[in-house]
Coordinates of C-alpha atoms and ligand atoms in Angstrom, one line a residue:
M70 CA 0.0 0.0 0.0
A71 CA 1.3 3.5 -0.9
P72 CA 2.3 5.5 2.2
R73 CA -0.2 8.1 3.3
P74 CA 0.9 11.6 2.3
R75 CA 1.8 14.2 4.9
L76 CA 0.1 17.6 4.9
N77 CA 2.7 20.3 4.5
V78 CA 2.0 23.8 5.8
N79 CA 4.3 26.5 4.6
V80 CA 5.0 29.4 6.9
G81 CA 7.0 32.5 5.8
V82 CA 9.1 34.0 8.6
L83 CA 9.6 37.7 7.8
G84 CA 10.7 40.8 9.6
H85 CA 13.2 43.6 9.8
V86 CA 16.9 42.7 9.8
D87 CA 18.0 41.4 13.2
S88 CA 14.4 41.1 14.5
G89 CA 15.2 37.5 15.3
K90 CA 13.7 35.5 12.4
T91 CA 16.4 32.9 12.2
S92 CA 16.5 32.5 16.0
L93 CA 12.7 32.1 16.0
A94 CA 12.7 29.5 13.2
R95 CA 15.4 27.7 15.1
A96 CA 13.6 28.0 18.4
I97 CA 10.5 26.5 17.0
S98 CA 12.3 23.6 15.5
E99 CA 14.9 23.2 18.3
H100 CA 12.3 23.5 20.9
F101 CA 10.5 20.6 19.2
S102 CA 13.5 18.5 18.8
T103 CA 14.3 19.0 22.5
A104 CA 10.8 18.1 23.5
S105 CA 11.0 15.0 21.3
L106 CA 14.3 13.7 22.7
D107 CA 12.5 11.2 24.8
R108 CA 10.6 10.0 21.8
A109 CA 13.6 8.9 19.9
P110 CA 12.0 7.0 17.0
Q111 CA 10.2 10.1 15.8
S112 CA 12.9 12.6 16.5
A113 CA 14.7 12.0 13.3
Q114 CA 11.6 13.2 11.5
R115 CA 11.4 16.3 13.6
G116 CA 13.3 19.6 13.0
I117 CA 14.6 18.4 9.7
T118 CA 16.5 21.1 7.9
L119 CA 15.3 20.8 4.4
D120 CA 17.4 23.5 2.9
L121 CA 19.1 26.7 3.7
G122 CA 16.3 28.9 5.1
F123 CA 13.9 26.0 5.3
S124 CA 13.4 24.2 8.6
S125 CA 10.4 22.3 9.8
F126 CA 8.6 20.7 12.7
L127 CA 5.8 18.1 12.9
A128 CA 2.6 19.2 14.4
D129 CA 2.0 17.5 17.7
F130 CA -1.5 16.3 18.4
P131 CA -1.7 14.9 21.9
D132 CA -3.4 11.4 21.8
G133 CA -6.9 11.6 20.3
T134 CA -6.9 15.3 19.5
A135 CA -6.0 15.1 15.8
P136 CA -9.0 16.2 13.8
E137 CA -10.8 13.5 11.9
T138 CA -10.4 15.4 8.7
L139 CA -6.7 14.7 8.9
E140 CA -7.1 10.9 8.9
A141 CA -6.0 10.6 5.3
Y142 CA -2.7 12.2 6.2
D143 CA 0.4 10.9 7.9
G144 CA 0.7 13.9 10.2
V145 CA 1.1 17.6 9.5
Q146 CA 4.4 19.1 8.8
F147 CA 5.1 22.9 9.2
T148 CA 7.9 24.1 6.9
L149 CA 9.3 27.5 8.0
V150 CA 10.7 29.6 5.2
D151 CA 13.1 31.9 6.9
C152 CA 13.4 35.0 4.6
P153 CA 16.7 36.8 4.9
G154 CA 17.8 40.2 3.5
H155 CA 15.5 42.5 1.6
A156 CA 16.2 41.7 -2.0
S157 CA 16.2 38.0 -1.6
L158 CA 13.1 38.4 0.6
I159 CA 11.0 39.5 -2.2
K160 CA 12.4 36.9 -4.5
T161 CA 12.0 34.1 -2.0
V162 CA 8.6 35.1 -0.8
L163 CA 7.2 35.8 -4.3
G164 CA 8.8 32.7 -5.6
G165 CA 6.8 30.7 -3.1
A166 CA 3.9 33.2 -2.8
S167 CA 1.3 30.8 -3.9
I168 CA 2.4 28.2 -1.4
I169 CA 2.9 30.4 1.7
D170 CA -0.1 29.5 3.8
L171 CA 0.6 32.0 6.6
M172 CA 3.3 34.4 7.6
I173 CA 5.0 35.1 10.9
L174 CA 6.0 38.7 11.0
V175 CA 8.7 39.1 13.6
V176 CA 8.8 42.5 15.4
D177 CA 11.6 43.4 17.7
A178 CA 9.8 44.4 21.0
N179 CA 12.4 47.1 21.6
K180 CA 12.1 48.7 18.2
G181 CA 8.5 48.3 17.1
V182 CA 7.6 48.7 13.4
Q183 CA 10.7 49.4 11.3
T184 CA 11.1 50.1 7.6
Q185 CA 11.4 46.5 6.6
T186 CA 8.6 45.5 8.9
A187 CA 6.4 47.7 6.7
E188 CA 7.9 46.2 3.6
C189 CA 7.3 42.7 5.0
L190 CA 3.7 43.6 5.8
V191 CA 3.2 44.7 2.2
V192 CA 4.6 41.4 1.0
G193 CA 2.3 39.6 3.4
E194 CA -0.8 41.6 2.2
I195 CA 0.0 40.7 -1.3
T196 CA 0.8 37.0 -0.9
T197 CA -1.1 35.6 2.1
D198 CA -4.4 35.8 4.0
R199 CA -3.0 34.8 7.4
L200 CA -0.6 36.7 9.5
V201 CA 0.7 36.0 13.0
V202 CA 2.8 38.7 14.7
A203 CA 5.6 37.4 16.9
I204 CA 6.7 40.2 19.3
N205 CA 10.3 39.0 19.9
K206 CA 13.0 39.8 22.5
I207 CA 10.5 40.3 25.3
D208 CA 13.3 39.1 27.7
A209 CA 14.8 42.5 27.3
F210 CA 12.0 43.9 29.6
E211 CA 12.3 43.3 33.4
E212 CA 9.8 40.7 34.4
S213 CA 8.1 43.2 36.8
V214 CA 7.2 45.6 33.8
R215 CA 7.1 43.0 31.0
D216 CA 3.3 42.5 30.8
E217 CA 2.7 46.3 30.9
K218 CA 5.3 47.0 28.2
V219 CA 4.2 44.1 25.9
G220 CA 0.5 45.3 26.4
K221 CA 1.4 48.8 25.3
L222 CA 3.3 47.6 22.2
T223 CA 0.6 45.2 21.3
A224 CA -2.0 48.0 21.4
K225 CA 0.2 50.1 19.2
L226 CA 0.8 47.3 16.7
A227 CA -2.9 46.5 16.7
N228 CA -3.5 50.1 15.6
V229 CA -1.0 49.7 12.7
F230 CA -2.5 46.4 11.6
S231 CA -6.1 47.7 11.9
K232 CA -5.4 49.6 8.6
T233 CA -4.5 46.4 6.8
K234 CA -6.3 43.2 5.9
F235 CA -4.8 41.6 8.9
K236 CA -6.9 43.6 11.3
G237 CA -7.3 41.6 14.5
C238 CA -4.5 39.1 13.7
A239 CA -2.9 37.2 16.6
M240 CA 0.0 38.9 18.3
L241 CA 2.2 36.8 20.6
P242 CA 5.0 37.9 22.8
V243 CA 8.0 35.6 22.5
S244 CA 11.7 35.4 23.2
A245 CA 13.4 33.2 20.6
R246 CA 16.7 33.5 22.3
P247 CA 16.6 35.0 25.8
G248 CA 19.8 36.9 26.5
G249 CA 20.7 37.1 22.7
A250 CA 23.9 36.0 21.2
D251 CA 25.8 36.3 24.5
S252 CA 23.7 33.6 26.2
Q253 CA 24.3 29.9 25.9
A254 CA 22.2 28.2 23.2
L255 CA 19.4 26.0 24.5
N256 CA 21.3 22.9 23.5
D257 CA 24.2 24.0 25.7
G258 CA 22.0 24.5 28.7
G259 CA 21.1 28.1 27.9
P260 CA 17.7 29.6 28.8
A261 CA 14.6 28.2 27.2
P262 CA 12.8 30.3 24.6
I263 CA 9.6 32.0 25.9
G264 CA 6.1 31.8 24.3
I265 CA 7.0 29.2 21.6
E266 CA 4.3 26.7 22.6
A267 CA 1.6 29.4 22.3
L268 CA 2.9 30.5 19.0
K269 CA 2.9 27.0 17.7
A270 CA -0.7 26.4 18.9
T271 CA -1.7 29.5 17.0
L272 CA 0.0 28.2 13.8
M273 CA -2.1 25.0 14.2
D274 CA -5.3 27.0 13.7
V275 CA -4.5 27.3 10.0
I276 CA -4.5 23.6 9.3
P277 CA -8.2 23.2 8.2
E278 CA -7.8 26.2 5.8
V279 CA -4.6 24.7 4.3
K280 CA -6.3 21.3 3.8
R281 CA -9.0 23.0 1.7
K282 CA -6.4 24.9 -0.3
R283 CA -4.5 21.8 -1.3
D284 CA -7.2 20.5 -3.6
G285 CA -6.2 22.5 -6.6
G286 CA -5.5 21.3 -10.1
G287 CA -3.7 23.0 -13.0
A288 CA -0.5 22.3 -14.9
F289 CA 2.4 21.1 -12.7
L290 CA 4.5 23.9 -11.4
F291 CA 7.4 23.5 -9.0
A292 CA 9.6 26.1 -7.3
V293 CA 13.2 24.8 -7.1
D294 CA 15.2 26.1 -4.2
H295 CA 18.1 23.7 -4.4
C296 CA 19.7 21.5 -7.0
F297 CA 22.5 19.0 -6.3
P298 CA 24.0 15.8 -7.8
V299 CA 23.6 12.5 -6.1
K300 CA 26.3 9.9 -7.0
G301 CA 24.9 7.0 -9.0
Q302 CA 21.4 8.5 -9.0
G303 CA 21.3 11.7 -11.0
T304 CA 20.5 15.3 -10.1
V305 CA 18.0 16.1 -7.3
L306 CA 15.8 19.2 -7.4
T307 CA 14.3 20.1 -4.1
G308 CA 11.5 22.6 -3.8
T309 CA 7.8 23.1 -3.3
T310 CA 4.9 22.1 -5.6
L311 CA 3.1 25.3 -6.5
R312 CA 0.3 23.6 -8.3
G313 CA -0.8 20.4 -10.1
G314 CA 0.9 17.1 -9.5
I315 CA 3.3 14.7 -11.2
K316 CA 4.2 11.0 -11.1
V317 CA 7.5 9.1 -11.4
G318 CA 8.1 8.6 -15.1
D319 CA 6.5 11.9 -16.2
T320 CA 8.5 14.4 -18.2
I321 CA 9.1 17.8 -16.7
E322 CA 10.6 21.0 -18.2
I323 CA 13.0 23.6 -16.9
P324 CA 11.3 26.3 -18.9
H325 CA 14.0 29.0 -19.0
L326 CA 16.4 26.4 -20.5
R327 CA 13.7 24.7 -22.6
L328 CA 15.1 21.5 -21.3
E329 CA 13.0 18.4 -20.7
K330 CA 13.8 15.5 -18.3
K331 CA 12.1 12.4 -17.2
I332 CA 11.5 11.9 -13.5
K333 CA 13.5 8.9 -12.2
S334 CA 12.3 9.0 -8.6
M335 CA 10.8 11.3 -6.0
Q336 CA 11.2 11.7 -2.2
M337 CA 9.1 13.5 0.4
F338 CA 10.5 13.9 3.9
K339 CA 13.2 11.4 3.0
R340 CA 10.7 8.7 1.9
P341 CA 10.2 7.6 -1.7
V342 CA 6.9 8.6 -3.2
E343 CA 5.2 8.0 -6.6
S344 CA 3.3 11.2 -6.9
C345 CA 2.8 14.6 -5.3
A346 CA 0.2 17.3 -4.8
R347 CA 0.1 21.1 -4.4
G348 CA 2.0 22.5 -1.4
D349 CA 4.2 19.4 -1.0
R350 CA 7.9 19.8 -0.3
L351 CA 9.6 17.4 -2.6
G352 CA 12.9 16.1 -4.0
I353 CA 12.7 15.2 -7.7
C354 CA 15.5 13.1 -9.2
V355 CA 16.3 13.3 -12.9
A356 CA 19.2 11.9 -15.0
G357 CA 21.6 13.8 -17.3
L358 CA 21.1 17.2 -15.8
D359 CA 24.1 19.4 -14.9
A360 CA 23.3 20.6 -11.4
D361 CA 25.2 23.8 -12.1
V362 CA 22.7 25.1 -14.7
L363 CA 19.8 25.5 -12.2
E364 CA 20.1 27.1 -8.8
R365 CA 16.7 28.6 -8.1
G366 CA 13.9 28.6 -10.5
L367 CA 10.9 26.7 -11.9
V368 CA 10.1 23.3 -13.2
C369 CA 6.8 22.7 -15.0
E370 CA 4.7 20.5 -17.2
P371 CA 6.4 20.8 -20.7
G372 CA 5.2 23.7 -22.7
S373 CA 3.0 25.2 -19.9
V374 CA 5.2 28.3 -19.1
P375 CA 5.6 30.8 -21.9
T376 CA 8.4 33.3 -22.8
F377 CA 7.3 36.9 -23.3
N378 CA 8.5 40.5 -23.2
A379 CA 5.4 42.5 -22.4
A380 CA 2.4 42.0 -20.2
V381 CA -0.8 43.6 -19.2
V382 CA -1.1 43.5 -15.4
S383 CA -3.4 44.8 -12.7
A384 CA -1.7 47.5 -10.8
N385 CA -2.2 48.6 -7.2
K386 CA -0.1 51.3 -5.6
I387 CA 1.7 50.3 -2.4
R388 CA 0.7 53.0 0.2
F389 CA 4.1 53.2 1.9
F390 CA 5.9 54.1 -1.4
K391 CA 6.5 57.8 -1.2
S392 CA 8.0 58.7 -4.6
A393 CA 6.1 59.5 -7.8
I394 CA 5.1 56.7 -10.1
K395 CA 4.9 57.9 -13.7
C396 CA 4.0 56.5 -17.0
G397 CA 7.1 55.7 -19.1
S398 CA 9.3 55.2 -16.0
K399 CA 11.3 52.1 -15.2
F400 CA 10.9 49.7 -12.3
H401 CA 12.4 46.4 -11.2
V402 CA 9.7 43.9 -11.6
T403 CA 9.9 40.7 -9.6
I404 CA 7.8 37.7 -10.8
G405 CA 8.5 34.5 -9.1
H406 CA 12.3 34.1 -9.0
T407 CA 12.8 36.5 -11.9
T408 CA 13.6 40.2 -11.5
V409 CA 13.8 42.3 -14.6
M410 CA 13.6 46.0 -15.6
A411 CA 10.3 47.1 -17.2
T412 CA 8.9 50.3 -18.6
V413 CA 5.4 51.0 -17.4
T414 CA 2.3 52.5 -18.9
F415 CA -0.7 52.9 -16.6
F416 CA -4.3 52.8 -17.6
G417 CA -7.7 52.5 -16.1
D418 CA -11.0 50.8 -16.8
A419 CA -12.7 51.6 -20.1
P420 CA -15.6 54.0 -19.8
K421 CA -19.0 52.6 -20.6
D422 CA -20.7 53.8 -23.7
G423 CA -22.2 57.3 -23.5
Q424 CA -21.1 60.7 -22.2
D425 CA -22.1 60.4 -18.6
A426 CA -20.7 57.0 -18.1
M427 CA -17.5 58.2 -19.5
A428 CA -17.4 61.2 -17.2
D429 CA -18.1 58.8 -14.3
A430 CA -15.3 56.4 -15.3
M431 CA -12.8 59.2 -15.6
A432 CA -13.8 60.6 -12.2
S433 CA -13.4 57.3 -10.5
I434 CA -10.0 56.7 -12.1
S435 CA -8.8 60.1 -10.9
L436 CA -9.7 59.2 -7.3
G437 CA -6.5 57.2 -7.0
E438 CA -3.7 58.2 -4.7
S439 CA -2.2 61.5 -5.3
K440 CA 1.4 60.5 -6.1
F441 CA 0.5 59.3 -9.5
D442 CA 1.1 61.9 -12.2
K443 CA -2.5 62.7 -13.0
S444 CA -1.7 64.7 -16.1
K445 CA -0.6 61.6 -17.8
E446 CA -1.9 58.2 -16.9
Y447 CA -5.4 59.0 -15.8
K448 CA -6.2 59.8 -19.3
Y449 CA -5.5 56.2 -20.4
C450 CA -8.3 53.7 -20.6
A451 CA -8.5 50.2 -21.8
E452 CA -11.5 48.8 -23.5
L453 CA -10.5 45.3 -24.1
L454 CA -10.1 44.1 -20.6
S455 CA -12.9 41.8 -21.2
E456 CA -10.7 40.1 -23.7
V457 CA -7.8 40.4 -21.2
E458 CA -9.5 38.2 -18.7
A459 CA -11.6 40.9 -17.3
K460 CA -13.2 38.4 -15.0
E461 CA -9.9 37.8 -13.2
A462 CA -9.1 41.4 -13.3
S463 CA -12.3 42.3 -11.5
E464 CA -12.0 39.5 -9.0
Y465 CA -8.5 40.6 -8.3
A466 CA -9.3 44.3 -8.0
G467 CA -12.2 43.3 -5.6
G468 CA -10.0 41.2 -3.4
I469 CA -6.5 42.6 -3.1
N470 CA -7.3 46.2 -3.9
N471 CA -9.4 46.6 -0.8
V472 CA -6.3 46.0 1.2
Y473 CA -5.2 49.4 0.3
D474 CA -8.2 51.3 1.5
A475 CA -8.5 52.8 -2.0
P476 CA -11.5 51.1 -3.7
A477 CA -11.3 53.4 -6.7
F478 CA -7.7 52.6 -7.2
A479 CA -8.1 49.6 -9.5
R480 CA -6.0 50.2 -12.6
Y481 CA -3.9 48.3 -15.0
A482 CA -0.5 48.7 -16.6
L483 CA 1.4 47.5 -19.6
L484 CA 4.9 46.3 -18.6
E485 CA 7.5 46.2 -21.4
F486 CA 10.4 44.1 -20.1
E487 CA 14.0 44.8 -21.1
Q488 CA 14.6 41.1 -21.6
P489 CA 12.1 38.3 -22.4
I490 CA 11.0 36.5 -19.3
T491 CA 9.8 32.9 -18.8
V492 CA 7.2 32.8 -16.0
P493 CA 3.8 31.4 -15.5
T494 CA 1.1 33.6 -16.9
D495 CA -1.1 34.0 -13.7
E496 CA 1.7 35.0 -11.4
L497 CA 1.8 37.9 -8.9
Y498 CA 4.4 40.6 -9.4
I499 CA 5.9 43.4 -7.4
A500 CA 7.4 46.5 -9.0
S501 CA 10.2 48.1 -6.9
R502 CA 12.8 50.8 -7.0
F503 CA 16.1 49.5 -5.9
D504 CA 18.0 52.5 -7.2
T505 CA 20.6 54.1 -5.0
D506 CA 18.9 57.5 -5.0
I507 CA 16.0 56.2 -2.9
H508 CA 17.2 56.1 0.6
A509 CA 17.2 52.6 2.1
N510 CA 15.0 53.6 5.0
T511 CA 12.0 54.2 2.8
C512 CA 9.7 51.5 1.3
R513 CA 11.0 50.5 -2.1
L514 CA 8.0 48.5 -3.2
A515 CA 6.0 50.7 -5.5
F516 CA 3.0 48.8 -6.9
H517 CA 1.9 45.2 -7.4
G518 CA -0.6 43.1 -9.1
K519 CA -1.2 40.1 -11.2
L520 CA -0.2 39.2 -14.8
L521 CA -3.4 39.3 -17.0
Q522 CA -2.2 38.9 -20.5
H523 CA 1.3 38.3 -21.9
M524 CA 2.7 39.4 -25.3
N525 CA 5.9 38.6 -27.2
T526 CA 6.7 41.5 -29.6
E527 CA 9.8 39.7 -30.8
K528 CA 7.7 36.9 -32.2
D529 CA 4.7 38.9 -33.0
P530 CA 5.4 42.5 -34.0
N531 CA 1.7 43.2 -33.9
A532 CA 1.2 42.0 -30.4
F533 CA 0.0 45.3 -29.1
R534 CA -2.9 45.3 -31.5
A535 CA -4.8 43.3 -29.0
L536 CA -4.2 45.9 -26.4
R537 CA -6.6 48.7 -27.1
V538 CA -5.4 51.3 -24.6
F539 CA -6.7 54.8 -25.5
K540 CA -6.9 58.3 -24.3
M541 CA -10.2 60.1 -24.3
K542 CA -10.2 63.1 -26.7
S543 CA -12.8 65.6 -27.4
R544 CA -13.4 68.3 -30.1
E545 CA -15.8 71.1 -30.0
G546 CA -17.7 72.7 -32.9
S547 CA -21.0 74.4 -33.4
I548 CA -24.3 74.0 -35.3
E549 CA -24.1 76.2 -38.4
R550 CA -27.7 75.4 -39.5
V551 CA -30.4 72.8 -39.1
Q552 CA -30.9 71.2 -42.5
D553 CA -34.0 69.2 -41.7
A554 CA -35.7 67.6 -38.7
R555 CA -32.9 65.0 -38.4
T556 CA -29.8 66.6 -39.9
V557 CA -27.6 69.6 -39.0
I558 CA -24.6 71.1 -40.6
G559 CA -21.8 71.6 -38.2
K560 CA -18.6 73.7 -38.3
G561 CA -15.5 74.5 -36.3
M562 CA -14.4 71.0 -35.4
F563 CA -12.1 70.2 -38.3
K564 CA -9.7 72.1 -40.4
K565 CA -10.3 72.8 -44.1
E566 CA -7.7 70.2 -45.1
S567 CA -8.7 67.5 -42.5
D568 CA -9.6 64.1 -43.8
L569 CA -12.9 63.3 -42.1
T570 CA -13.1 59.7 -43.3
S571 CA -11.9 58.3 -39.9
F572 CA -14.6 60.4 -38.1
I573 CA -17.5 59.1 -40.0
G574 CA -19.9 57.2 -37.7
M575 CA -18.6 58.9 -34.6
K576 CA -21.1 60.2 -32.0
V577 CA -21.6 63.9 -31.4
W578 CA -23.6 65.5 -28.5
T579 CA -25.5 68.7 -28.4
S580 CA -25.6 70.7 -25.1
N581 CA -29.1 69.2 -24.7
N582 CA -27.4 65.9 -24.6
E583 CA -28.9 64.7 -27.8
C584 CA -26.8 62.3 -29.7
G585 CA -26.1 62.3 -33.5
V586 CA -23.6 60.6 -35.8
I587 CA -21.2 62.3 -38.2
E588 CA -22.4 61.3 -41.6
G589 CA -19.6 62.9 -43.7
G590 CA -18.0 66.1 -44.8
F591 CA -20.0 69.0 -46.2
G592 CA -18.4 71.2 -48.8
K593 CA -14.7 71.9 -48.7
S594 CA -14.3 74.1 -45.6
G595 CA -14.2 71.4 -42.9
K596 CA -17.9 71.5 -42.3
Y597 CA -19.8 68.2 -41.6
K598 CA -23.2 66.7 -41.6
V599 CA -24.6 65.2 -38.3
Y600 CA -27.6 62.8 -38.4
F601 CA -29.9 62.5 -35.4
S602 CA -31.9 59.3 -35.8
N603 CA -34.5 60.4 -33.2
G604 CA -34.7 63.9 -34.7
I605 CA -33.2 67.0 -33.1
K606 CA -35.5 68.8 -30.7
G607 CA -33.6 72.0 -30.1
E608 CA -30.2 73.5 -30.9
G609 CA -29.4 74.3 -27.2
D610 CA -26.6 76.8 -27.1
G611 CA -25.5 75.6 -30.5
K612 CA -22.4 73.6 -29.3
L613 CA -21.5 70.2 -30.7
V614 CA -19.1 68.0 -28.9
L615 CA -17.3 65.0 -30.4
R616 CA -15.7 62.5 -28.0
F617 CA -13.5 59.8 -29.3
K618 CA -10.7 57.4 -28.3
K619 CA -7.2 57.9 -29.4
Y620 CA -5.1 54.8 -29.2
V621 CA -1.9 54.9 -27.2
F622 CA -0.1 52.2 -29.1
E623 CA -0.9 53.7 -32.4
R624 CA 2.6 52.9 -33.6
D625 CA 1.5 49.2 -33.6
A626 CA -2.1 49.7 -34.6
P627 CA -2.3 52.5 -37.2
K628 CA -5.8 51.5 -38.2
M629 CA -7.1 51.8 -34.7
Q630 CA -5.8 55.2 -34.1
Q631 CA -9.1 56.7 -33.1
I632 CA -12.6 55.4 -32.6
G633 CA -15.7 57.4 -31.7
L634 CA -17.9 56.4 -28.8
Ligands
GTP249 N1 17.8 39.4 23.8 C1 17.3 38.7 22.8 N2 18.1 38.6 21.6 C2 17.6 37.9 20.6 C3 16.4 37.2 20.7 N3 16.1 36.6 19.5 C4 17.2 36.9 18.7 N4 18.1 37.7 19.4 C5 19.4 38.2 18.9 O1 19.1 39.1 17.9 C6 20.2 39.0 16.9 C7 19.5 38.8 15.5 O2 18.9 37.5 15.5 P1 18.7 36.7 14.2 O3 17.9 35.5 14.5 O4 20.0 36.4 13.4 O5 17.8 37.8 13.4 P2 17.3 37.7 11.9 O6 16.1 38.5 11.9 O7 17.2 36.3 11.4 O8 18.5 38.5 11.2 P3 18.7 38.6 9.6 O9 18.5 37.3 9.0 O10 20.1 39.1 9.5 O11 17.8 39.7 9.1 C8 21.1 37.9 17.3 O12 22.2 38.5 18.0 C9 20.2 37.1 18.3 O13 21.0 36.4 19.3 C10 15.6 37.3 21.9 O14 14.5 36.7 22.1 N5 16.2 38.0 22.9

């Protein structure tokens, strides 16, 4: 009989430099190993170090307390992903974003919220629904005042978090390493960590949620965090299954190398397995692969990960980012394990047909946060988001966007990458500014979102034709005379030499809000005929307004330069 699988829960451990992330990850694992010393047969399975930055512990259900729903599993394993410095933090966390089930945000009790605490919080908001705050180093407070000091800090932090989607999240005081580096390690008889059991009990709350999340299909996708040769066997790729599953004998692809390999064997927690599922930590063994060619990266079902150099994305500003974000500027865009420079063009939702709807749409777009350069990007609208997976776009805007307390902030962007990238098409991304001119103590994460549509202009020079991003334009003229009950002759909108052909069929409004259609030119002086199918009741003040769309990517779509409403 095949061994039962083990449910794996992935926990990102994030926080400001020196807040004690590694000490905490170690304390949780060490504490467990120490506690399990008298249960020798299992101890080998506990506190296994899976890879640099990855450690783990087995959930401990005292006899009879394991939920029935977990019967199909051979226990629950928590994998702690200790995220180090800032740059790698984003890569590590985004690389595994879809598998991080919850995040422990470590806050130094003596320092409170620091710059990177805020950055980590942003990463958490983007990538996970569950957050537990570990207020570390509480040993630094005298025992007589500890409760009072921790209480005050907790209240302060609760206020900070109340503005995020983690409002009301658990906050637990801990000391991962009482006395700090100067004290003896626990193994050497040093003081025991404080608050670890309570923290672990809180982590256990997430188990039912994780179980539900694991039932996901899709093409196999695997985030490799380590690659090494094993003598006589082949090359082993260790990592986390982001989605889908595979079996021994299946073929996998390393997409950025376009290299396909057959799976010889697989291991989970040091035991051979025949298949795997979403969320599993796994070692995949293949033959004939040079371990040096792949350090971190993706493995997928052959052909399921495309290469492209431009993408339409949803875009949400990160509220801690203080510099201007402008159309045409460049950002570092991190998608999975890939970071590449991209030029960005922002645009908003397309207005609905009709004048008022258009005014509404423009107004809601301009309600966004003030640091965007309003003179430019607010004028851009996209009409084909329905063709650009609008469903996903709206779901996404509805979910993530609310995090930022700016419901009207939903917008989209075109990212033009400096090099082609090979990443899954439904990934999250974060755009950041790592330039030196931005001082390191400000948030460098500028905006984020999800890939909606990808394009490869190297392969298809007309790729932007599908992307109908436009600016709203208007022209004003006046009624020269009413020709009959349904037709007026207008003037003052076009020059004598203008070619009116592209304006034929476009809608024109009177100041009474009656709508007619340009039928064609009239005479040779730039005059035109406007036909009102319902008849024209009155001239109003005699003004005629033409509103039309002018396409932003006209260089690629000359025929779509402008279209009337
Ligand atoms: N007093 C005290 N010191 C602690 C505690 N936890 C960690 N430290 C000390 O804080 C320092 C930083 O701890 P680390 O665990 O390396 O912190 P980190 O957040 O992983 O650091 P980076 O990975 O470099 O960002 C070390 O000197 C630890 O010994 C604690 O509970 N109390």
